[in-house]
Coordinates of C-alpha atoms and ligand atoms in Angstrom, one line a residue:
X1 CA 11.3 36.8 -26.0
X2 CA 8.8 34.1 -26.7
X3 CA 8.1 31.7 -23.5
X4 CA 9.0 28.2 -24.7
X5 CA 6.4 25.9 -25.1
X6 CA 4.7 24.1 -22.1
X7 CA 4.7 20.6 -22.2
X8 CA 1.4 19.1 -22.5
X9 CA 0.0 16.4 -20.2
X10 CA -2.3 13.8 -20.6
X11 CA -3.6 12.4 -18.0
X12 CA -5.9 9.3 -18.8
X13 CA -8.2 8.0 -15.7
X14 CA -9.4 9.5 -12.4
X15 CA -9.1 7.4 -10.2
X16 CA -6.9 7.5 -7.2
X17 CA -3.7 7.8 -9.5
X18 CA -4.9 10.4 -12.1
X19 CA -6.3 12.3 -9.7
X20 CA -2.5 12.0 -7.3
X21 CA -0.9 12.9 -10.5
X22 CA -2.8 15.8 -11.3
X23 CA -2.4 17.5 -8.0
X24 CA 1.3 16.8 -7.8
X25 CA 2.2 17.9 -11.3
X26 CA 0.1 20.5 -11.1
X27 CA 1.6 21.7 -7.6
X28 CA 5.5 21.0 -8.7
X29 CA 5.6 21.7 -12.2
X30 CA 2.5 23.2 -13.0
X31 CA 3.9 26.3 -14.5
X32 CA 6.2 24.4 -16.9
X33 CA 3.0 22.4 -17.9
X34 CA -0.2 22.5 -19.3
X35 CA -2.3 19.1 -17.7
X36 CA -5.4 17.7 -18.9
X37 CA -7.4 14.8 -16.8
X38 CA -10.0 13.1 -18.9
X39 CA -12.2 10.8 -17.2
X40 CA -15.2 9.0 -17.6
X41 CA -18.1 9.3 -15.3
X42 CA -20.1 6.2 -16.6
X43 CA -16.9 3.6 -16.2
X44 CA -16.3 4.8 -12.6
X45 CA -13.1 3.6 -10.8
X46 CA -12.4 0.5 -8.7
X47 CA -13.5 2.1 -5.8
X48 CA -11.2 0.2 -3.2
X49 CA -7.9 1.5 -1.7
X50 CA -8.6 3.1 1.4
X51 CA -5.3 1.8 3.5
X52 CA -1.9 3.5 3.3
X53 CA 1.9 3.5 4.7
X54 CA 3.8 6.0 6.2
X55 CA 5.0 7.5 3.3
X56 CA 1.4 9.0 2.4
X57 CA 2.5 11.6 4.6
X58 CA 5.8 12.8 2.7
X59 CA 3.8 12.9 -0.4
X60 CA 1.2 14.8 1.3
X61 CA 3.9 17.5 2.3
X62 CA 5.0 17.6 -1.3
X63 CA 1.3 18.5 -2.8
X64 CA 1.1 21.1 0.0
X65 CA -1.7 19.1 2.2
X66 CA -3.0 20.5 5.6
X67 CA -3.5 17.1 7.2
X68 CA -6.2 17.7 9.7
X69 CA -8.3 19.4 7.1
X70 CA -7.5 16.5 4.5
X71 CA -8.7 14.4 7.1
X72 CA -11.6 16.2 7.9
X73 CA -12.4 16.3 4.0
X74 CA -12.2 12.7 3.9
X75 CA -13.1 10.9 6.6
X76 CA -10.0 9.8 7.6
X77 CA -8.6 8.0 10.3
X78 CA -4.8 7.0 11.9
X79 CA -3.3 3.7 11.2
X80 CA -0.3 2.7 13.0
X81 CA 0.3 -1.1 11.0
X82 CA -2.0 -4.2 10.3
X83 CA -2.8 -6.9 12.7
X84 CA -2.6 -9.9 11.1
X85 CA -5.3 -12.8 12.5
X86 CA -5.1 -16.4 12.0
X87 CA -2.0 -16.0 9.7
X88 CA 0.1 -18.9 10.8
X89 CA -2.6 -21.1 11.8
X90 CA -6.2 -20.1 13.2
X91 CA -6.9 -17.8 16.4
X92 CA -3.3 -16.6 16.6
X93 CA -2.5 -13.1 15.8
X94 CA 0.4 -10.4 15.6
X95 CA 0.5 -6.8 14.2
X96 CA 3.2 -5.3 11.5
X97 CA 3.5 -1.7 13.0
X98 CA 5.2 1.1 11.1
X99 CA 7.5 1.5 14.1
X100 CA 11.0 0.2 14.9
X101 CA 11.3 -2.6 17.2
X102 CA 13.9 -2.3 20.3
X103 CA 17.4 -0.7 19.4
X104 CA 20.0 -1.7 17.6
X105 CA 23.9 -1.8 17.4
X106 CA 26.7 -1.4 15.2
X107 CA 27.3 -5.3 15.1
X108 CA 23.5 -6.2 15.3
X109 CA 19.9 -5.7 15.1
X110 CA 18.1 -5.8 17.9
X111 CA 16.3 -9.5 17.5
X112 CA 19.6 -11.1 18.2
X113 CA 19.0 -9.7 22.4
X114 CA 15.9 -10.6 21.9
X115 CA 16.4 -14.1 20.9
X116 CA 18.8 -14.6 23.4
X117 CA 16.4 -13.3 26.1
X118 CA 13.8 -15.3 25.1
X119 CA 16.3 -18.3 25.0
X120 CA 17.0 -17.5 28.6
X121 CA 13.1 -17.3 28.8
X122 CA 13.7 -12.9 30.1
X123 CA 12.4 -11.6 27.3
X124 CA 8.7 -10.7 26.8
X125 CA 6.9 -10.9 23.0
X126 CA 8.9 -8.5 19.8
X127 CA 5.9 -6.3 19.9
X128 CA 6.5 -5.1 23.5
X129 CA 9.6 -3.0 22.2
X130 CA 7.7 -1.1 19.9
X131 CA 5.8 2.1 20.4
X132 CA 3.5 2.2 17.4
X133 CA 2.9 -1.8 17.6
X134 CA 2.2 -0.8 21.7
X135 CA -0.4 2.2 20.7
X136 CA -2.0 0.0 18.2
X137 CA -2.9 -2.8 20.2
X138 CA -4.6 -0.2 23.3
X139 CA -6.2 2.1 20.6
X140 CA -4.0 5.4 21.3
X141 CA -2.5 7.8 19.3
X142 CA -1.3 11.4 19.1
X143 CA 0.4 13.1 16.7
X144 CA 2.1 16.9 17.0
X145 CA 5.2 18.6 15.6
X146 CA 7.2 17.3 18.4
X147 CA 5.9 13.6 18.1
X148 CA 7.9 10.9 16.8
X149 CA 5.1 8.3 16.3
X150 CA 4.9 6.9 12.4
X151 CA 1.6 6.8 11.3
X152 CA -0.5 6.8 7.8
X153 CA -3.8 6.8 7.2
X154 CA -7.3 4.9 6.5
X155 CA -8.8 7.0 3.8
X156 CA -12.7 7.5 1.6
X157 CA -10.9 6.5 -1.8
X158 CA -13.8 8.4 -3.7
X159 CA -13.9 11.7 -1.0
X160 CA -9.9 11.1 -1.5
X161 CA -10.5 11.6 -5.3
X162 CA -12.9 14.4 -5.1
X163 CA -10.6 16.5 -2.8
X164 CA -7.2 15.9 -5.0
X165 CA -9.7 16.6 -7.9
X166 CA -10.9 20.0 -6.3
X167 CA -6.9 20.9 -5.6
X168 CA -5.8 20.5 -9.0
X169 CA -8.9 22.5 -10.6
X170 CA -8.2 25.1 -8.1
X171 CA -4.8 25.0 -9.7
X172 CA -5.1 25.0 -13.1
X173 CA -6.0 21.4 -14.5
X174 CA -8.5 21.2 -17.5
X175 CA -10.7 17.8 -17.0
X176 CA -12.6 16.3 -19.6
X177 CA -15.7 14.4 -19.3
X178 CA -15.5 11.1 -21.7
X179 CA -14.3 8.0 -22.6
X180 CA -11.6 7.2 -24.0
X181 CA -12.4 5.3 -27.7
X182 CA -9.2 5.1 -29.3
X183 CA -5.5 6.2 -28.9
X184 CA -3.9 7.5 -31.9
X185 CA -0.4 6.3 -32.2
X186 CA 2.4 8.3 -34.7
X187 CA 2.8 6.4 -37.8
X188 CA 6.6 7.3 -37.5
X189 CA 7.7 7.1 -34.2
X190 CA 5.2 5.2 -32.5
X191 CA 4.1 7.6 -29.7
X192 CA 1.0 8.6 -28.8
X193 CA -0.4 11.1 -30.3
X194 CA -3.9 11.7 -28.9
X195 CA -6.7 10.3 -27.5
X196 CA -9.9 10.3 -28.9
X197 CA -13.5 10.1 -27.2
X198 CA -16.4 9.0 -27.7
X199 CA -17.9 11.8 -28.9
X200 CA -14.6 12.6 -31.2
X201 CA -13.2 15.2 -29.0
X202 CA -9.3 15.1 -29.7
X203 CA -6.8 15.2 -26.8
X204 CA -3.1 15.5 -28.1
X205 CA -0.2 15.8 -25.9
X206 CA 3.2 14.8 -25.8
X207 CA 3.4 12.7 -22.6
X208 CA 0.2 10.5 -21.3
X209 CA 0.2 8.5 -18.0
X210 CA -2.0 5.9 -18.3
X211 CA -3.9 5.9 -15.5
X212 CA -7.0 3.7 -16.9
X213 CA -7.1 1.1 -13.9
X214 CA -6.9 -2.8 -14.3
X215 CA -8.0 -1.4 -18.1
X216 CA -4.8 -0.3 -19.1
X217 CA -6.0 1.2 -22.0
X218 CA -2.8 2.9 -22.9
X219 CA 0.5 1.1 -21.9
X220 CA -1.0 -1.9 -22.0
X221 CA -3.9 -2.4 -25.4
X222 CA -2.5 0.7 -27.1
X223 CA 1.6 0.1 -27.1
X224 CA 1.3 -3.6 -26.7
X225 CA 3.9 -3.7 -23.4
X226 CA 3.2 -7.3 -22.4
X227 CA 2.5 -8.4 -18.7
X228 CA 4.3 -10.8 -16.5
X229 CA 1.7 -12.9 -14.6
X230 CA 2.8 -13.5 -10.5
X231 CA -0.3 -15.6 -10.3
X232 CA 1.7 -18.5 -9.5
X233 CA 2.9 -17.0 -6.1
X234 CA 0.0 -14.7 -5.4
X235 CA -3.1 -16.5 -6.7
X236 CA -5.7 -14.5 -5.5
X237 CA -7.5 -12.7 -8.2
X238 CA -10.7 -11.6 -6.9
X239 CA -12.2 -9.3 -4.3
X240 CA -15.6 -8.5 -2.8
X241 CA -15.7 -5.3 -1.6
X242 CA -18.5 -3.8 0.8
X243 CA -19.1 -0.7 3.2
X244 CA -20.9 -0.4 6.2
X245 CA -21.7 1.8 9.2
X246 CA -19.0 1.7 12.1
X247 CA -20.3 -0.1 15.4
X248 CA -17.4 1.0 17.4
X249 CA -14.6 2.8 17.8
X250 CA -12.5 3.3 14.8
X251 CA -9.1 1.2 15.5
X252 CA -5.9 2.7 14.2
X253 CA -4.9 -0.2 12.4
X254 CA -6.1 -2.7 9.7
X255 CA -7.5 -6.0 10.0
X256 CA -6.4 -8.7 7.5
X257 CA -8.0 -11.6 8.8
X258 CA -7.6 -14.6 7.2
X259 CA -10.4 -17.8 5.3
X260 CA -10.0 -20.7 3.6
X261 CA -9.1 -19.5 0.8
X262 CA -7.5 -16.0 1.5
X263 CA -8.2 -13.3 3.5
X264 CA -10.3 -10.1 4.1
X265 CA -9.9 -6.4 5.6
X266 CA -11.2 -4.5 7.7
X267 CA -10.8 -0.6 7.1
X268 CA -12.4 1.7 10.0
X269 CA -13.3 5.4 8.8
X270 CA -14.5 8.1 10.6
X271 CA -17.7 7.9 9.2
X272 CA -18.3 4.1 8.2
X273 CA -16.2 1.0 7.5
X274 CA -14.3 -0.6 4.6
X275 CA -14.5 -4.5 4.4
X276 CA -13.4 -7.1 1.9
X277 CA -13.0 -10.4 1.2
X278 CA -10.1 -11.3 -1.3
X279 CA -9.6 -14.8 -2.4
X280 CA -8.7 -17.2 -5.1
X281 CA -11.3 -18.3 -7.5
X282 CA -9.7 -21.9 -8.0
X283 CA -10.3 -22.2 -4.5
X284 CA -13.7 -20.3 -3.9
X285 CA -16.8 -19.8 -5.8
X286 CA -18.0 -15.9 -6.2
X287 CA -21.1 -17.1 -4.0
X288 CA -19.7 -18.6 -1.7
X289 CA -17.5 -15.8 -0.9
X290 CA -20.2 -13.2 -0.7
X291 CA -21.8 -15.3 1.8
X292 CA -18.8 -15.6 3.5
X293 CA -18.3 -11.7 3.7
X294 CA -22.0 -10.7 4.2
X295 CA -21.4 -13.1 7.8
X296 CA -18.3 -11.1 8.9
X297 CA -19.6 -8.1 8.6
X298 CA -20.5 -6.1 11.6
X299 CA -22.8 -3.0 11.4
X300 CA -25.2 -2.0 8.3
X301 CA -24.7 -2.8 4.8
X302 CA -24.6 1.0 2.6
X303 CA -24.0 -0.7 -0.9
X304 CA -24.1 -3.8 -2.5
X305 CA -21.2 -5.6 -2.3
X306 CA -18.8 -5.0 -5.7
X307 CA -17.1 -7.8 -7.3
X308 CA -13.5 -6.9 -8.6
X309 CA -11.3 -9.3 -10.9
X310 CA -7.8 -9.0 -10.6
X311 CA -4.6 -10.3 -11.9
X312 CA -1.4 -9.9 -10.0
X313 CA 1.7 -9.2 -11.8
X314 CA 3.8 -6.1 -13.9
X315 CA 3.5 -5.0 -17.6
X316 CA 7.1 -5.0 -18.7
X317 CA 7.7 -1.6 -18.9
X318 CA 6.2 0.9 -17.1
X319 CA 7.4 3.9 -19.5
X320 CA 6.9 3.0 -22.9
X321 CA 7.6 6.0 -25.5
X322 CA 5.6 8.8 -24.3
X323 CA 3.3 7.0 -22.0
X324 CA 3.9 6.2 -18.5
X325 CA 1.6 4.1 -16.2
X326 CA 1.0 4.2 -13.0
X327 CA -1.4 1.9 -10.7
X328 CA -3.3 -0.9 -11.6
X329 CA -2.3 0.6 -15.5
X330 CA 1.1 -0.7 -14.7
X331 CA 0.6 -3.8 -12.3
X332 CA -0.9 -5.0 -9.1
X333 CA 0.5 -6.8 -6.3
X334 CA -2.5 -7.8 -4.6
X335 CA -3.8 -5.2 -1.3
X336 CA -2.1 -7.5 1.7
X337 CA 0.0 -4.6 2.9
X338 CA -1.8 -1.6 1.5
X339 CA 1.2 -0.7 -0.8
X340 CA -0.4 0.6 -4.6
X341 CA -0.7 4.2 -3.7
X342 CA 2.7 4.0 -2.0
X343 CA 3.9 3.2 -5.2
X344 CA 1.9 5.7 -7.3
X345 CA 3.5 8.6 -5.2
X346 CA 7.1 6.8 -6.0
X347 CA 6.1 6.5 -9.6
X348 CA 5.3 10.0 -9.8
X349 CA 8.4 11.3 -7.6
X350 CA 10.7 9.6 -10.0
X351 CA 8.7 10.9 -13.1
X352 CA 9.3 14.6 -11.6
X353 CA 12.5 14.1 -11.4
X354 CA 13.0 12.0 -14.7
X355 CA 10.8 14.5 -16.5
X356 CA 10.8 14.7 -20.2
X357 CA 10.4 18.5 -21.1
X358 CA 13.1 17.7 -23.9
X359 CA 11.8 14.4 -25.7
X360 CA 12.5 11.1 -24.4
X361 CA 15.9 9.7 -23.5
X362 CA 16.1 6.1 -23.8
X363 CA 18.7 6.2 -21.1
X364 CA 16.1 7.3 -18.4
X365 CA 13.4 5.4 -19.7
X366 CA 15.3 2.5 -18.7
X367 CA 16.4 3.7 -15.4
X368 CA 13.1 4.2 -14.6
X369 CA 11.8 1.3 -15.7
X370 CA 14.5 -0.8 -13.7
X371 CA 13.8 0.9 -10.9
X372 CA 9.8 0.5 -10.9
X373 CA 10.5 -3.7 -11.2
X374 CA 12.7 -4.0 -8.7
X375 CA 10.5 -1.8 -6.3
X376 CA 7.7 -4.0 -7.5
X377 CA 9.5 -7.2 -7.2
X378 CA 10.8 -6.1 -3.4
X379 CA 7.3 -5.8 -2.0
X380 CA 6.1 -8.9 -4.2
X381 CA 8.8 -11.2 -2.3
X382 CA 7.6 -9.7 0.9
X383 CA 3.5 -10.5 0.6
X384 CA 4.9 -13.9 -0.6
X385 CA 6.2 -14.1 3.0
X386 CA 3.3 -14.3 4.8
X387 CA 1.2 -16.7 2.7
X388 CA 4.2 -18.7 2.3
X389 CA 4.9 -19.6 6.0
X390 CA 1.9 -20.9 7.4
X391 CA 0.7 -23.7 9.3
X392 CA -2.8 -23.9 7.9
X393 CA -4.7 -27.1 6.8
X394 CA -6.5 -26.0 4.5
X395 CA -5.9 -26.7 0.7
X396 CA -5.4 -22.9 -0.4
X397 CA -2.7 -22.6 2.4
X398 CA -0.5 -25.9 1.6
X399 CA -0.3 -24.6 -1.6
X400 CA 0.7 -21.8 -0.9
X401 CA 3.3 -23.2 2.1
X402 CA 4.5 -26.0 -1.0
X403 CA 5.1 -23.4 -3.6
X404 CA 8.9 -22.5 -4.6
X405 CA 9.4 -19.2 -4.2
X406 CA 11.1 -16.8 -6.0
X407 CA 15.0 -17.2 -5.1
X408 CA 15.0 -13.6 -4.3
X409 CA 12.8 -14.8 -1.1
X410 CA 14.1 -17.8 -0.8
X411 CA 17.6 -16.4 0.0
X412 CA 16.0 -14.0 2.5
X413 CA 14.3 -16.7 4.1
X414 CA 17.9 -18.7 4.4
X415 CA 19.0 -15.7 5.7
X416 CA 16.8 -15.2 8.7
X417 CA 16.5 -19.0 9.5
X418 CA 20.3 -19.5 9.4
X419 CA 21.6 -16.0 11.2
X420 CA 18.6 -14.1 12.1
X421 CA 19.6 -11.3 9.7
X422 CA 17.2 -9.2 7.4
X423 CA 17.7 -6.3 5.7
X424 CA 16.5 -3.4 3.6
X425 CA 18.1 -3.0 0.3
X426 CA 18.4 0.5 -2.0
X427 CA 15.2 -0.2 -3.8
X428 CA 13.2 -1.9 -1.1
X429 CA 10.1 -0.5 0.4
X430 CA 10.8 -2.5 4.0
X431 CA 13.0 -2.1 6.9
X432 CA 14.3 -4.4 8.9
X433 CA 11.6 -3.5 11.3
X434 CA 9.0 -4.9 8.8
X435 CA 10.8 -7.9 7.9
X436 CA 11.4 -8.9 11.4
X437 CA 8.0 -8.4 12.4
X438 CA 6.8 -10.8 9.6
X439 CA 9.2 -12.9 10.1
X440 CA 8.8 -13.8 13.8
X441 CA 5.2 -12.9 13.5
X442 CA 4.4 -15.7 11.0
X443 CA 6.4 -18.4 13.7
X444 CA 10.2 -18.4 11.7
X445 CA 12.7 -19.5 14.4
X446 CA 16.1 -19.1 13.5
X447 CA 18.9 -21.8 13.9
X448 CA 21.3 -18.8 15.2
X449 CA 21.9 -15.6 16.1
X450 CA 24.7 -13.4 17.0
X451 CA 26.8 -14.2 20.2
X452 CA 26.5 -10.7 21.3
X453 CA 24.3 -10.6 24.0
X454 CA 25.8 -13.4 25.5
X455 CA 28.2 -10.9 26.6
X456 CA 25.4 -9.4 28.6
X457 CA 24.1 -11.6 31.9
X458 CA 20.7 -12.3 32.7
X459 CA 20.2 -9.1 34.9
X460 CA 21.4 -6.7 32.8
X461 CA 19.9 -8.2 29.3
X462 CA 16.6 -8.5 31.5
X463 CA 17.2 -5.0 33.0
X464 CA 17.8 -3.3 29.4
X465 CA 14.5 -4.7 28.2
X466 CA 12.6 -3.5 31.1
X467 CA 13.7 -0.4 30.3
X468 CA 12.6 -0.5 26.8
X469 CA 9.8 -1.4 27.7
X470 CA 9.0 0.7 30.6
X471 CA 9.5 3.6 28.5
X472 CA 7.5 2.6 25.7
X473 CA 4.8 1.7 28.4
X474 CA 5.0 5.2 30.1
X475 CA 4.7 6.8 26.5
X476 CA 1.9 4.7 25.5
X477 CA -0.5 5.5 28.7
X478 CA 0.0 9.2 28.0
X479 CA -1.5 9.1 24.5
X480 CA -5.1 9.8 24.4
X481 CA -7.6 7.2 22.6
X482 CA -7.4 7.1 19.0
X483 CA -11.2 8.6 19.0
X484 CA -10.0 11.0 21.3
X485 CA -7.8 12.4 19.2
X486 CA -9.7 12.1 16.3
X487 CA -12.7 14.6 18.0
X488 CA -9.7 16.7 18.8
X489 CA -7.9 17.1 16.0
X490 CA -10.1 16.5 13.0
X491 CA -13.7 14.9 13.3
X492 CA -15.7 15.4 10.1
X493 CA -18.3 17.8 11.3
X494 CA -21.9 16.6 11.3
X495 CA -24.5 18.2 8.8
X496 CA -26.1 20.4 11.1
X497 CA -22.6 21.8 12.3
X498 CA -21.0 21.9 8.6
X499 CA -23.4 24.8 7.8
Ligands
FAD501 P1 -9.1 3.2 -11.1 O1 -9.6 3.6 -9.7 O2 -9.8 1.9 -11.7 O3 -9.3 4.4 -12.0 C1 -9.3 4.2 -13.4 C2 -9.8 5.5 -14.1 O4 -9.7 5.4 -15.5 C3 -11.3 5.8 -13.8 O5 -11.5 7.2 -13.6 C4 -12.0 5.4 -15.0 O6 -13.2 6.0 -15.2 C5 -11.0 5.7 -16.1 N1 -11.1 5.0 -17.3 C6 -10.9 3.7 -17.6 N2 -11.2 3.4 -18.9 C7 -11.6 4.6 -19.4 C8 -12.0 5.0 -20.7 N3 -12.1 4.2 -21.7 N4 -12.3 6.3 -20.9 C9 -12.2 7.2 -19.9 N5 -11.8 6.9 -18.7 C10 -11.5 5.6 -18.4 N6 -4.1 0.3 -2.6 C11 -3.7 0.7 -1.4 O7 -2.7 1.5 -1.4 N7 -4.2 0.4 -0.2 C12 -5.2 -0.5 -0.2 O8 -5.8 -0.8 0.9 C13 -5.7 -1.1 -1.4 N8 -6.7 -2.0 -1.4 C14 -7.1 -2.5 -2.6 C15 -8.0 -3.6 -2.6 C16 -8.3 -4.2 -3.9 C17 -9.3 -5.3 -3.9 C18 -7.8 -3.7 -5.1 C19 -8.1 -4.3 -6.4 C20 -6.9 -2.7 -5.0 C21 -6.5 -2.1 -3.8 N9 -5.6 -1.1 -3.8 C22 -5.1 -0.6 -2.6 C23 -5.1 -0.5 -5.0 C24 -5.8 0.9 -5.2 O9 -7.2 0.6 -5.3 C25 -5.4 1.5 -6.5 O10 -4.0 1.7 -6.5 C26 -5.9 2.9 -6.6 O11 -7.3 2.9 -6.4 C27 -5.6 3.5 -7.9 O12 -6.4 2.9 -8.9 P2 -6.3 3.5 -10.4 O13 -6.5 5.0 -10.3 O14 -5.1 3.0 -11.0 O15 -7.6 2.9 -11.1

């Protein structure tokens, strides 16, 4: 019996995406296929994209990663949410943790005691019912197969590359060295055929993911799929990205702290730091804003700072024919809550479970395709959020507090203010945790809230949060420092010690 044919797949790009779909595929399906990464030295990648979410750590589990030696390998550290400063108006500040906040019940979410006991002035601030938002603040963390705690991770996005890259040639992938000059499409059916380098090496396969960056060589120049520009909500279109040496402790959280014109991060690695001013050219020259980041920098420049244009928005279609995208290929939502390799790890999760090894049905195509926008446009409405309500003087932010926002927002927004309700629908990335978090975070006060808790008086609403809070307290001060636990469990090893 002949084995039937594998099916052959391209994989165009090496940055973080190719290099995520080439040590999945080749981890899952790798038997069934035969992969091919071509990448191109000289071109490089975009270099940024060191910030996750929690569900890094699924995908992790599905590409068979040991995560201490992962983080070893890359320099990683914890990251229990982002603490947002000067979001509402200057000097204030609150953190979005990845953990749930108080408890809930069958009739309601937990802000509606919460706004009752702060009505009857009992209550303490959102974050004091949450663990991770607790541990964040005082620098602790632990993790352990008994631990609940829900965590991601600060990453090296070129050590991050290297070590998918060394999994998936351990396992099989061919790469090629290159660039890309031309995709040949099929006369007939309008595929792609192969790609062709520069030095007229032929790559032919029957499905490509297009994983060329902001480029989008494939999906986007090659089968014409047009783009929808999101500009007009999330103008910010350039960043200045720059490393330097740590000067203290890594904290387990990002900083988006926020300028006149947009914002920057602050990424702590084991081994140095990640910082990065984004902002909106209309509103900020390029000088200006590398003058702005070289003064909030703390410790020692590495590199020179890199200047990276952006555009945020979707291409149409992110499966067109044979070639899917994923990443900045397919669209960009701008870096406020460290979401794009989330949502290459969900593109590839439905492609594995979509996948073509019988020709393409249009039927899944547009399944997949549906799904991908509405993913998109779910996280899009909720970065909106937090530019959108702001106090801020400045010119950037009134804009950006005038703007109409998509109705999708605008009926969440109604939502909250009228009824203190959120919620997390089938193709949304958020909880309720998130939303609330944001919410109240960026000063929303609803009108109302559920009559519940009126049921409760003062001493036993008062006595109930205590205890939520004791207990979160108590769990808290038994966690070792976050750089305690990072010499434990997984401290790159010096030079002299790797040997
Ligand atoms: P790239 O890294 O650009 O890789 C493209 C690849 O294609 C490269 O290997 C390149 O050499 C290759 N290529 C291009 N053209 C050719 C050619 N002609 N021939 C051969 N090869 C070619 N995401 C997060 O999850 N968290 C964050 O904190 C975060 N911060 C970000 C901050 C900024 C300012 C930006 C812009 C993005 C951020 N992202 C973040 C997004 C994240 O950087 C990307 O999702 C991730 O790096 C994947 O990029 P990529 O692989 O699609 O593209």
């Amino acid at each position: 019996m002949t084995e039937p044919r594998k099916t052959r797949v391209v994989i165009a790009g090496g940055g973080t995406a190719g290099w995520l779909a080439a040590a999945v595929l080749t981890r899952q399906l790798g038997s069934l296929l035969d992969i091919t990464l071509v990448e191109s030295e000289e071109i490089g990648t975009v270099g940024v994209g060191e910030s996750t979410i929690p569900t890094v750590r699924s995908f992790h589990a599905l590409m068979g990663v040991d995560e201490a030696e992962f983080m070893r390998t890359t320099g990683a550290t914890f990251k229990l949410g982002i603490s947002f400063e000067g979001w509402t108006r200057p000097g204030d500040r609150y953190i979005h943790s990845f953990g749930d906040v108080g408890k809930s019940t069958w009739m309601g979410d937990f802000q509606h005691f919460w706004l009752e006991a702060k009505d009857r002035g009992i209550a303490g601030d959102l974050g004091d019912y949450c663990f991770e938002h607790q541990a964040a603040a005082q620098g602790r963390f632990a993790t352990g197969p008994e631990s609940r705690i829900n965590y991601a991770y600060h990453l090296d996005a070129g050590r991050y590359a290297r070590y998918l890259r060394g999994r998936s040639e351990a396992a099989g992938l061919v790469r090629r060295e290159g660039r890309i000059e031309r995709v040949e499409r099929d006369p007939e059916t309008g595929l792609i055929a192969a790609l062709i380098l520069a030095d007229q090496q032929r790559i032919d396969g029957d499905l490509f993911l297009d994983c060329t960056g902001f480029r989008s060589l494939l999906i986007g120049e090659a089968m014409g799929v047009g783009f929808e520009d999101w500009g007009h909500w999330l103008p910010t279109n350039r960043a200045l990205a720059v490393q330097t040496t740590s000067t203290g402790p890594a904290v387990p959280y990002t900083r988006a702290i926020t300028h006149d014109a947009g914002w920057r991060w602050r990424i702590p690695l084991q081994h140095r730091v990640g910082n990065g001013l984004v902002y909106a050219s209309d509103f900020l020259s390029d000088d200006e804003a590398r003058a702005r980041l070289l003064a909030s920098i703390e410790g020692d420049r590495l590199i020179e700072p890199g200047l990276i244009r952006f555009r945020t928005g979707r291409r149409l279609k992110a499966w067109e024919g044979n070639c899917v995208a994923l990443s900045l290929a397919s669209g960009f939502v701008e870096p406020l809550e460290s979401t794009s390799i989330h949502l290459i790890m969900t593109a590839l999760t439905r492609l594995m479970q979509a996948f073509p090894f019988d020709g393409i049905s249009p039927a899944v195509v547009a399944r997949y395709n549906d799904q991908s926008r509405a993913e998109l446009e779910g996280i899009r409405d909720f970065i909106i959020l937090h530019y959108h309500l702001n106090e801020r003087e400045e010119p950037f932010w009134q804009r950006q507090r005038e703007m109409e926002v998509p109705e999708t927002l605008k009926a969440r927004l109604a939502l909250f203010a009228e009824g203190a309700q959120a919620y997390q629908a089938q193709d949304d990335l958020f909880r309720v945790a998130s939303w609330l978090q944001v919410l109240v975070g960026q000063g929303m006060q609803p009108r109302q809230y559920h009559h519940m808790a009126r049921l409760m008086p003062d001493a036993a609403l008062a006595g109930a949060l205590g205890d939520l809070k004791r207990n979160i307290d108590k769990a808290v001060a038994a966690l070792p420092t976050h750089e305690a636990f990072l010499d434990r469990y997984c401290r790159e090893r010096q030079p002299a010690q790797a040997a």
